[in-house]
Amino acid sequence: MEVSHPSTQPAPGSSLKRLVGPAGDNRRTGDSPIRHLHTPLSVDDVESLRAGDRVLISGVIYAARDSAHKRLVELLDRGEELPVDLKGQVIYYVGPTPARPGRVTGAAGPTTSGRMDPYTPRLIAATGLKGMIGKGFRSPEVKKALVDHKAVYFAAVGGAGALIARCIKKAEIVAYPELGPEALRALEVEDLPVTVINDCYGGDLYTEALARYSIKEVP
Amino acid sequence: MTRIITCDEITRAVADLCRQANYYLGEDVRGALEGALAREVSPQGKDVLNQLLENAAIAAAEEVPICQDTGVAVVFLELGQEVQVQGGYLYDAINAGVRQGYTEGYLRKSMVYPPLDGRNTGDNTPAIIHTEIVPGDKLTITVAPKGGGSENMSAAVMLAPAAGIRGVKEFVLETVKKAGPNPCPPLIVGVGIGGNFEKCALLAKKALLRPLGEPHPLEGIATLERDLLESINCLGIGPGGFGGRMTALAVHVEIFARHIASLPVAVNIQCHAARHKSITL
């Protein structure tokens, strides 16, 4: 069975500028074309994204969740070098299930991003991290860091672990193997489907979604 | 007449249920997701529901877990009082089954001990086991893996009885609203009303085991379930939190008698990966 992305039509680089509209444009209705991005992300890439955009990400991303974040920030606190250079990179908050023999990975859907909030502003400011993929709310501090340092927060579909696993072509533990599902991994992904939640202009899809779809109940 | 069930049988059954529950989404949930897709108005919400249906199909075909969070192994036992368990201690047999199922089934191990800054126990034990002694000579085992994302958004409150049905509704809605996109909507919302502090939480969890959308047998409670579902689906959170109507697939309420002074209410939030499988030995 094929992974059904809503569209696999590549958005040519030359048309990127055309897609960039002012905040609040019709791309937020969910009918927007699918964007293709390749990691590492440039400042131009980040600036071209708006809350609500659907994006297919390809390239290497780093899998790291709670304990790995704690360790990375401890290294920063001690002024030591991180095991990976995060400049322009994207971190995916994921703790995959073990791979069956011969498989690249097990199920690999996003975990709740809010638990990484205490570490994220520091990582963005200190390393030049440009993107994160997870699910759920971010703190005001994280949203401010996205604006201040031009970075972006994407959500993948929570629970879609088997489907997302199909986008992962290679997985390699690059640090902290003893953390098991929480080890720091490099994942090579192809067309990983995500949606922009928080852009670098303060846009927030979750807030906008409530404004658009909530109904006042008739008493 | 006593019936003998061996620990080996129990271990094998639990191991199998752990795998089955994690790979195969129940037909009731699948049907509810399809129903939600037909009713959803938001394009992004539809997109999410399509991905979830496809995800369930891939998981079943490849025996990959539906969700990477294969959860705490919550085990419900209905133990007939005429059953005698032989060959060891019942709870050891259950934990051996969880160990075997999670290890051999390539399921994620998520249990950490001690709870404050501890280490992964490496085999997803201990299970959380709830035992009910029932009449008869059978043992029914239900394994319900429960992920952290949805469990974290659950809540309990001790209301004053004066708060009444209005207080209950407000608390349920407030809990779902506060959870927003975090627990992977569309949700199944389990509500426990009455009992005491710990009883209402267990009622809320047990409510999640009821076949999806099957109403409570009491008309008043069934009406409350319908009203709550309608209110939740007016919130606008939608599938994935990307906006839409289908924030919840169902609300299930379970009730118990309460003390004259208390109105305990618990809300156990279940994500769309509503996994549970049962067997009767």
PDB file of C-alpha atoms in Angstrom, chain B residues 2 18 56 118 147 155 166 169 176 181 204 239 261:
ATOM      1  CA  THR B   2     -12.883 -25.616  41.173  1.00  0.00           C
ATOM      2  CA  CYS B  18      -0.228  -7.211  24.086  1.00  0.00           C
ATOM      3  CA  ALA B  56      -4.304   1.433  10.875  1.00  0.00           C
ATOM      4  CA  GLY B 118      14.645   6.285  37.372  1.00  0.00           C
ATOM      5  CA  GLY B 147      -0.097   5.940  25.868  1.00  0.00           C
ATOM      6  CA  ALA B 155      -7.988  14.770  35.312  1.00  0.00           C
ATOM      7  CA  ARG B 166     -23.854  21.311  35.181  1.00  0.00           C
ATOM      8  CA  LYS B 169     -20.385  18.986  32.128  1.00  0.00           C
ATOM      9  CA  VAL B 176     -10.960  18.439  26.843  1.00  0.00           C
ATOM     10  CA  PRO B 181      -4.211  19.016  20.358  1.00  0.00           C
ATOM     11  CA  ALA B 204     -13.394   6.590  33.782  1.00  0.00           C
ATOM     12  CA  PRO B 239      -8.605  15.895  14.271  1.00  0.00           C
ATOM     13  CA  ALA B 261     -20.696  14.905  50.873  1.00  0.00           C
TER      14      ALA B 261
END
